[in-house]
Short mmCIF file of C-alpha atoms in Angstrom, two decimals:
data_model
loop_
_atom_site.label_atom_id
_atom_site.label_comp_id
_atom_site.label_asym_id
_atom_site.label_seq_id
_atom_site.Cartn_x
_atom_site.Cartn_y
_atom_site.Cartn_z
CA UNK A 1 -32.79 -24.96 -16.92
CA UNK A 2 -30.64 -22.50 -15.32
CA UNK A 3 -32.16 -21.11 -11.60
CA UNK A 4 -32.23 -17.54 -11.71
CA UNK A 5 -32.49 -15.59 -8.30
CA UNK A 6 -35.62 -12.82 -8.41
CA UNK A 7 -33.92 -9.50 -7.36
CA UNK A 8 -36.15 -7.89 -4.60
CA UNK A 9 -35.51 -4.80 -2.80
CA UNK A 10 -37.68 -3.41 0.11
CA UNK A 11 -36.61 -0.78 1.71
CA UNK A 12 -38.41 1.65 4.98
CA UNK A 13 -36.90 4.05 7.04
CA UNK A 14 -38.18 6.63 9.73
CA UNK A 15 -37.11 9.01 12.36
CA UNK A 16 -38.48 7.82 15.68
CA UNK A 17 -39.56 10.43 18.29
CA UNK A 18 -36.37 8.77 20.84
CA UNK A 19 -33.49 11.20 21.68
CA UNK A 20 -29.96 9.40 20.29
CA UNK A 21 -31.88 7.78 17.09
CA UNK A 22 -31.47 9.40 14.10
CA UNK A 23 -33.07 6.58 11.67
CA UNK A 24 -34.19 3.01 11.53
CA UNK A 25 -34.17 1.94 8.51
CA UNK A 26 -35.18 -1.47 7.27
CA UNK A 27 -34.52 -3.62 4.10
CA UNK A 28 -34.00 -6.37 1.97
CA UNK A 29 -32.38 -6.70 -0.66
CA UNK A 30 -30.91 -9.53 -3.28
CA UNK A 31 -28.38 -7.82 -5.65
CA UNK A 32 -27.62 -4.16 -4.66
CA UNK A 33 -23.98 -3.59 -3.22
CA UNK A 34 -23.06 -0.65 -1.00
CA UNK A 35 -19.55 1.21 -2.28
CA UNK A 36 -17.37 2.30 0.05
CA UNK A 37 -19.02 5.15 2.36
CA UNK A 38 -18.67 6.56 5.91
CA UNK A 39 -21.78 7.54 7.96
CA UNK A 40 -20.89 10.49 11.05
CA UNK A 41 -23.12 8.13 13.43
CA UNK A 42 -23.03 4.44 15.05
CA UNK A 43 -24.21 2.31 13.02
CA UNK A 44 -26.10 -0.79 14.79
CA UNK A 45 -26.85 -3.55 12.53
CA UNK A 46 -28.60 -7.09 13.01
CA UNK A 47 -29.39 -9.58 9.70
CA UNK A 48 -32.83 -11.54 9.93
CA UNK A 49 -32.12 -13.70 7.04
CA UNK A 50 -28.99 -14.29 4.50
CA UNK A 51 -26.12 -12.79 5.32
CA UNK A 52 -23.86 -9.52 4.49
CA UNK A 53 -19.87 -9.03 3.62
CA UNK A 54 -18.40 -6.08 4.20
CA UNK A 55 -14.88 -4.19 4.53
CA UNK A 56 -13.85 -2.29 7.43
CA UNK A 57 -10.52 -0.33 7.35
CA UNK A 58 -9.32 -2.45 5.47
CA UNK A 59 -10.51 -5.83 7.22
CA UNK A 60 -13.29 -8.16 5.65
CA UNK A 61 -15.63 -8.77 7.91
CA UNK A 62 -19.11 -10.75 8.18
CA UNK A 63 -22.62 -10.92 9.83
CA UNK A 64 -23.06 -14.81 10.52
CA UNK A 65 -25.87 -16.11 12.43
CA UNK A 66 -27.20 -13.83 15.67
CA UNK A 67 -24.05 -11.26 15.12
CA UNK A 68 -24.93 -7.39 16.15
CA UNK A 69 -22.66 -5.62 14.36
CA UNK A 70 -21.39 -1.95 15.47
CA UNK A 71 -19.54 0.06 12.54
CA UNK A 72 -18.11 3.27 14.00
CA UNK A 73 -18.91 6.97 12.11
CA UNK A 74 -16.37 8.22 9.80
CA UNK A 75 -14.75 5.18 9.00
CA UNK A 76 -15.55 4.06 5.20
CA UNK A 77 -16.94 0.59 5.02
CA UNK A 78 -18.90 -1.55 1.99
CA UNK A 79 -21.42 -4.03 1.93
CA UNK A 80 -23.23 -6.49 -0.56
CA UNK A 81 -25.08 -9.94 -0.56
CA UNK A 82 -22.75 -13.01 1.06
CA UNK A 83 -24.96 -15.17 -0.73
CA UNK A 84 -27.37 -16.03 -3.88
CA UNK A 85 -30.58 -15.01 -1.38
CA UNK A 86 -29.44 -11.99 -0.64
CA UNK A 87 -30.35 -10.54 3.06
CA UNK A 88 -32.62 -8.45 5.27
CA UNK A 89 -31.12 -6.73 7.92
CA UNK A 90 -32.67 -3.66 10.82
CA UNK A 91 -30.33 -0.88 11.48
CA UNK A 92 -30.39 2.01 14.14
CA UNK A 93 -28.01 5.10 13.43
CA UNK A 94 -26.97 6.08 16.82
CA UNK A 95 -25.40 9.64 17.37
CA UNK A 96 -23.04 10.15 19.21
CA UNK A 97 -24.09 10.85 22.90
CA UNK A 98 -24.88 7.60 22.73
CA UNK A 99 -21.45 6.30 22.74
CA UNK A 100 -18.31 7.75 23.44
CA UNK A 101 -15.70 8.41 20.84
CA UNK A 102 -12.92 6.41 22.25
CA UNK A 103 -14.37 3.86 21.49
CA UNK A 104 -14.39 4.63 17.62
CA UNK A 105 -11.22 1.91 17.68
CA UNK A 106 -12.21 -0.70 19.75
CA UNK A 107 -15.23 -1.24 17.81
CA UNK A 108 -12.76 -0.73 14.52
CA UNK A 109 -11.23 -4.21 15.50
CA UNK A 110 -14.23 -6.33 16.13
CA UNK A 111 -17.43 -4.67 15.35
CA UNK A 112 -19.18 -7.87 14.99
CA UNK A 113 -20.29 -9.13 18.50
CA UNK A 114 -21.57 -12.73 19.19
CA UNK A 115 -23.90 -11.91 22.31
CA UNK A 116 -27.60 -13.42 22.23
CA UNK A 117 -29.20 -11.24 24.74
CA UNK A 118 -27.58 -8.25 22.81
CA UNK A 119 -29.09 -9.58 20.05
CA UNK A 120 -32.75 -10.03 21.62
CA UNK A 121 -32.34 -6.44 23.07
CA UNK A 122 -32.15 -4.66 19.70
CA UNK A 123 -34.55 -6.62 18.19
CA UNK A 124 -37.10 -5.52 21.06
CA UNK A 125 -35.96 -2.27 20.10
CA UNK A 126 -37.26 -2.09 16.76
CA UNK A 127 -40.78 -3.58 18.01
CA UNK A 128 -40.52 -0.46 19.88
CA UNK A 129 -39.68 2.05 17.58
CA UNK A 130 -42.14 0.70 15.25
CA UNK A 131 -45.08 2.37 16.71
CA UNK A 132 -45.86 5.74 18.19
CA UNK A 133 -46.33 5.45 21.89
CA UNK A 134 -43.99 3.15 22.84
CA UNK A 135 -41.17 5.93 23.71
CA UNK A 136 -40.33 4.88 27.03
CA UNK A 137 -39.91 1.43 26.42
CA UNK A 138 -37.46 2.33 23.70
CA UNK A 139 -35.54 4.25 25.67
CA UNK A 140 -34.67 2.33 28.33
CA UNK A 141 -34.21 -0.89 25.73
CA UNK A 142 -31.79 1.63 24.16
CA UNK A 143 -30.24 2.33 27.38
CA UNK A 144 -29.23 -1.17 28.38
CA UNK A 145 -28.20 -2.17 24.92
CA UNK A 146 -25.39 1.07 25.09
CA UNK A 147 -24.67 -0.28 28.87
CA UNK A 148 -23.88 -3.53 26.92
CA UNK A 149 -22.13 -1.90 23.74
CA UNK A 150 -19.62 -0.35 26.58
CA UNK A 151 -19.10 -3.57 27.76
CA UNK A 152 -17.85 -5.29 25.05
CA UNK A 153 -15.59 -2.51 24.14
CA UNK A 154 -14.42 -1.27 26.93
CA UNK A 155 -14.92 -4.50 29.40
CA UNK A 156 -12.07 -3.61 32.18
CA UNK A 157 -13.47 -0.08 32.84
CA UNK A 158 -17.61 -1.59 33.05
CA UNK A 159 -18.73 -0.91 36.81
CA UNK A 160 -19.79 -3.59 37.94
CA UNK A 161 -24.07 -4.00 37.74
CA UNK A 162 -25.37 -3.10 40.90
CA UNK A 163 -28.07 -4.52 42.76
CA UNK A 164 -31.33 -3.38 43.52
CA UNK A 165 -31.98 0.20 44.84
CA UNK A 166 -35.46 0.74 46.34
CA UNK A 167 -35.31 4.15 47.54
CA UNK A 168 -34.16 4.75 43.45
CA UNK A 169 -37.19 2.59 42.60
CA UNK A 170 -39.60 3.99 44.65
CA UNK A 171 -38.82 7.44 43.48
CA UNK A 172 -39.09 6.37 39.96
CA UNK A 173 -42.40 4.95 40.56
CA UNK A 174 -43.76 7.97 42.72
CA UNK A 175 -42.76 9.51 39.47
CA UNK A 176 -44.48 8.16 36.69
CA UNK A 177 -47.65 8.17 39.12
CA UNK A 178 -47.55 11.36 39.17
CA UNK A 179 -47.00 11.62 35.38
CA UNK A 180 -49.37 8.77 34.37
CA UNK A 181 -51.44 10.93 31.56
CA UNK A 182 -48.04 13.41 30.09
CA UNK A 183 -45.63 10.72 30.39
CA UNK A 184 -41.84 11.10 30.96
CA UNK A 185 -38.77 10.57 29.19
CA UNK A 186 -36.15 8.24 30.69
CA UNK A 187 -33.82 11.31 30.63
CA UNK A 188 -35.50 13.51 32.61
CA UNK A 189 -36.55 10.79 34.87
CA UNK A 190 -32.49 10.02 35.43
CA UNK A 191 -31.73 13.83 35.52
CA UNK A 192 -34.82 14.34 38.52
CA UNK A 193 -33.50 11.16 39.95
CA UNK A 194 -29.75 11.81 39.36
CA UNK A 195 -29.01 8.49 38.29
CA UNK A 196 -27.69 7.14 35.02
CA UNK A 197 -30.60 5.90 32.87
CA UNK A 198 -29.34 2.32 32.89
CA UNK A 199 -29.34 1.75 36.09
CA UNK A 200 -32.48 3.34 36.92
CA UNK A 201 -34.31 0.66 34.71
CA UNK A 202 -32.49 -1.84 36.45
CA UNK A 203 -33.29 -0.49 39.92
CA UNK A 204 -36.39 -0.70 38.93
CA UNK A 205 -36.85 -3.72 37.34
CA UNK A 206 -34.62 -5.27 40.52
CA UNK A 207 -37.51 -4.09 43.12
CA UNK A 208 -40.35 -4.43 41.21
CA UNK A 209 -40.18 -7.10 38.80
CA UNK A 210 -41.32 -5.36 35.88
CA UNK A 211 -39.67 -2.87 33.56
CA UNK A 212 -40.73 0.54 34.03
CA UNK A 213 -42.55 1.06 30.96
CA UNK A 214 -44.37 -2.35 31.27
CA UNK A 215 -45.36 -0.52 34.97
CA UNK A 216 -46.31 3.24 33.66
CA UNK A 217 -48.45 0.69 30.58
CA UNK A 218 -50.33 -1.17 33.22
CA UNK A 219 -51.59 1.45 35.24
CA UNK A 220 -52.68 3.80 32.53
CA UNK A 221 -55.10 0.00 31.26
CA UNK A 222 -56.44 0.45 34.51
CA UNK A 223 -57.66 3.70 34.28
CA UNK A 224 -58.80 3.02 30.97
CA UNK A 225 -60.58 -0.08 31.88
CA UNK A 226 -62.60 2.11 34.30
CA UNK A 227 -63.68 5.16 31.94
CA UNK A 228 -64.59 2.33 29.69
CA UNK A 229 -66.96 1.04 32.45
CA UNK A 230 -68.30 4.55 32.64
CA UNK A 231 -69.31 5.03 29.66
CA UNK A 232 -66.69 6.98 27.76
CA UNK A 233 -66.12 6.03 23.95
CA UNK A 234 -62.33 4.48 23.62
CA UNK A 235 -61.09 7.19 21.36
CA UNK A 236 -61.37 9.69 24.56
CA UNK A 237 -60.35 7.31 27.06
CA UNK A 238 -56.99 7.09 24.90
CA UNK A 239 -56.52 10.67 25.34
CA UNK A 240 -57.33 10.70 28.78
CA UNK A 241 -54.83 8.10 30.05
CA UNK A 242 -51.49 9.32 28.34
CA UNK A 243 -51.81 7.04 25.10
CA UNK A 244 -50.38 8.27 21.73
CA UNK A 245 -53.69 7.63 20.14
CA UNK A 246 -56.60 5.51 20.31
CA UNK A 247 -54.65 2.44 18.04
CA UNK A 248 -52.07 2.92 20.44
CA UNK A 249 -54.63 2.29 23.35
CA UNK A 250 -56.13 -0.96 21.04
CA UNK A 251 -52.49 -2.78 20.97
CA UNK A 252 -51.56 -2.29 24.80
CA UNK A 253 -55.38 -3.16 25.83
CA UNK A 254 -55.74 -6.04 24.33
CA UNK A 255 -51.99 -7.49 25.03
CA UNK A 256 -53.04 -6.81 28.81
CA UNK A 257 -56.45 -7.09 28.87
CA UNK A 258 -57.00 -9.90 25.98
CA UNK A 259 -59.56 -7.63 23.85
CA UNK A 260 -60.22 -4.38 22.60
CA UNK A 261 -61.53 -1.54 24.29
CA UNK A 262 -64.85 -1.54 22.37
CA UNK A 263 -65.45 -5.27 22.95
CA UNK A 264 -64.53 -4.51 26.56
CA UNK A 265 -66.89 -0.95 26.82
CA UNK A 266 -69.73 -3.32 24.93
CA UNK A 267 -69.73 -6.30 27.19
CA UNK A 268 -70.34 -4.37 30.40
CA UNK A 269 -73.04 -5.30 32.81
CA UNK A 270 -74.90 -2.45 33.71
CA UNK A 271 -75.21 -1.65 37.40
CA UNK A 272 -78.84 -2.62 38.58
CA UNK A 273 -80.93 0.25 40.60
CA UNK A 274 -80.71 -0.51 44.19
CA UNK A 275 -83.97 -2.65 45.74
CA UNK A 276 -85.93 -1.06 48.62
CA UNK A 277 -87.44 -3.27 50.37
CA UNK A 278 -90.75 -2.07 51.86
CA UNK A 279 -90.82 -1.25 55.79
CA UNK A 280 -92.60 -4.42 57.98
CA UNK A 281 -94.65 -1.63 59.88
CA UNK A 282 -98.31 -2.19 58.74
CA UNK A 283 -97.99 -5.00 57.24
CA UNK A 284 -100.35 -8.19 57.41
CA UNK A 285 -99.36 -11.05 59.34
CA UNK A 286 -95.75 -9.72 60.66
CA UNK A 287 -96.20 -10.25 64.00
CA UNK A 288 -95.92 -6.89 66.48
CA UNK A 289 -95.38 -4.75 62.70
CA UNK A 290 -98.08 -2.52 63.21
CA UNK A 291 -97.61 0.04 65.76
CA UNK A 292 -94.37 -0.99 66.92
CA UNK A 293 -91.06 1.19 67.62
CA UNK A 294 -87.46 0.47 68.10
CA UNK A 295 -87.05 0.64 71.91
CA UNK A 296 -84.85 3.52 72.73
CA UNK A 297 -81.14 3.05 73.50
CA UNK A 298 -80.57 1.35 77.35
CA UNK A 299 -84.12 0.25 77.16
CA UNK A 300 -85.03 -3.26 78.33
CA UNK A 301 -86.69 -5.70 75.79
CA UNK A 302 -87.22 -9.38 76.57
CA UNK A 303 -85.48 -8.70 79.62
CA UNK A 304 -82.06 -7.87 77.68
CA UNK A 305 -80.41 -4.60 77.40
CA UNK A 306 -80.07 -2.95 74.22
CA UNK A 307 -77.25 -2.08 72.83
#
């Protein structure tokens, strides 16, 4: 008996709410075969399983094992199946302020880059882009992965990273206080800050120890965690500390907190009424109670002065 490979083909694609992403678009698929075809954006591709061929001005080129692989808009490329299993691959269309032109060629001559924290990066950033709410955290994993795009093209012009800046940090920080419930994008953050967006998430990161959106996450749990205590029903809590809705609120809570918010609302203690204990004077067998008076201030009792 002959083996016979099932043909499957799953296929999803959005447009994420994150300035410089046009699509993600996810699949899997055994048989189909891309013609030639051009695209007038980046193209950022990573395979999870299998394996793709494909041509690139005239080149063959591949996507073995933990490869990221950059095909530049407007030139024509292919692709199909390199083996019997077919593949499933995650790719991010870029536009173009994401990277710069000139470096359309370098990525022409090796657009398939062996790097395993490049690699880790983009796969974060799907996580990200996968749910509402998470827009922040996909921009500044989208902003280190083009830092590290640039500098595999263009390696001898990459400043070299710089260390931590605290006064950037701090300001950054003072900043998404202030915006804890509305938010803010990582653009307007480096355009109030006047730094690049890379290297404010690495400023920040450098002085703090956590990312910036892992930061702006934790403190908005916080305040939820307390309107929970008070009372307030999770869907409204979501709303009133900057999440995208109240499933939004459910994910971060319980990676942070290690439940949900309505587990966490319906295990609260309630507060008990404060005890008032009843006053000595006039009672039974408390020696001196009845009658008695605090001595006044300077006053001498048992031969000691009163303080």
């Amino acid at each position: 008996m002959v083996a016979r490979t099932v043909t499957r083909q799953e296929v999803s694609a959005w447009r994420p709410r994150v300035p410089g992403v046009v699509e993600v678009f996810h699949a899997r698929f055994t048989e189909h075969a891309y013609p030639m075809h051009v695209h007038d954006v980046w193209t950022l591709l990573i395979v999870d399983d299998g394996a793709v061929r494909y041509d690139l001005d005239r080149h063959e080129r591949g996507t073995p094992g933990d490869t990221v692989s950059l095909l530049p808009p407007q030139v024509p490329h292919n692709g199909s199946p390199a083996t019997a299993e077919g593949f499933r691959k995650r790719v991010l269309y870029l536009d173009l302020t994401q990277l710069d032109e000139s470096l359309i060629g370098p990525a022409v001559d090796a657009p398939d880059l062996v790097d395993p924290l490049l690699r880790r990066r983009v796969g974060q950033l799907h996580t990200a882009l996968a749910e509402p709410g998470d827009e922040l955290e996909a921009q500044s994993r989208l902003a280190l992965i083009g830092d590290r795009l640039r500098g595999h093209l263009r390696p001898r012009l990459v400043t070299p990273a710089r260390g931590a800046d605290p006064g950037l940090a701090h300001g950054l920080r003072e900043l998404l206080d202030a915006r804890l419930v509305e938010g803010v994008t990582l653009d307007e953050a480096a355009l109030l800050l006047h730094a690049h967006p890379a290297h404010l998430v690495r400023a920040f990161s450098g002085a703090f120890g956590i990312a910036p959106h892992q930061y702006l996450t934790a403190r908005r749990i916080d305040r939820a965690r307390r309107l929970l205590l008070d009372g307030r029903p999770p869907v409204e809590v979501a709303a009133a500390t900057g999440f995208y809705d109240q499933p939004h609120l459910n994910r971060s809570f319980r990676r942070i907190v290690g439940t949900t918010p309505g587990r966490f609302a319906r295990a609260r203690r309630p507060v008990p009424a404060a005890v008032s204990r009843p006053s000595d004077e006039g009672r039974e067998g408390v020696p001196g109670a009845v009658g008695r008076r605090p001595a006044a201030r300077g006053t001498r009792v048992n031969g000691s002065e009163e303080c």
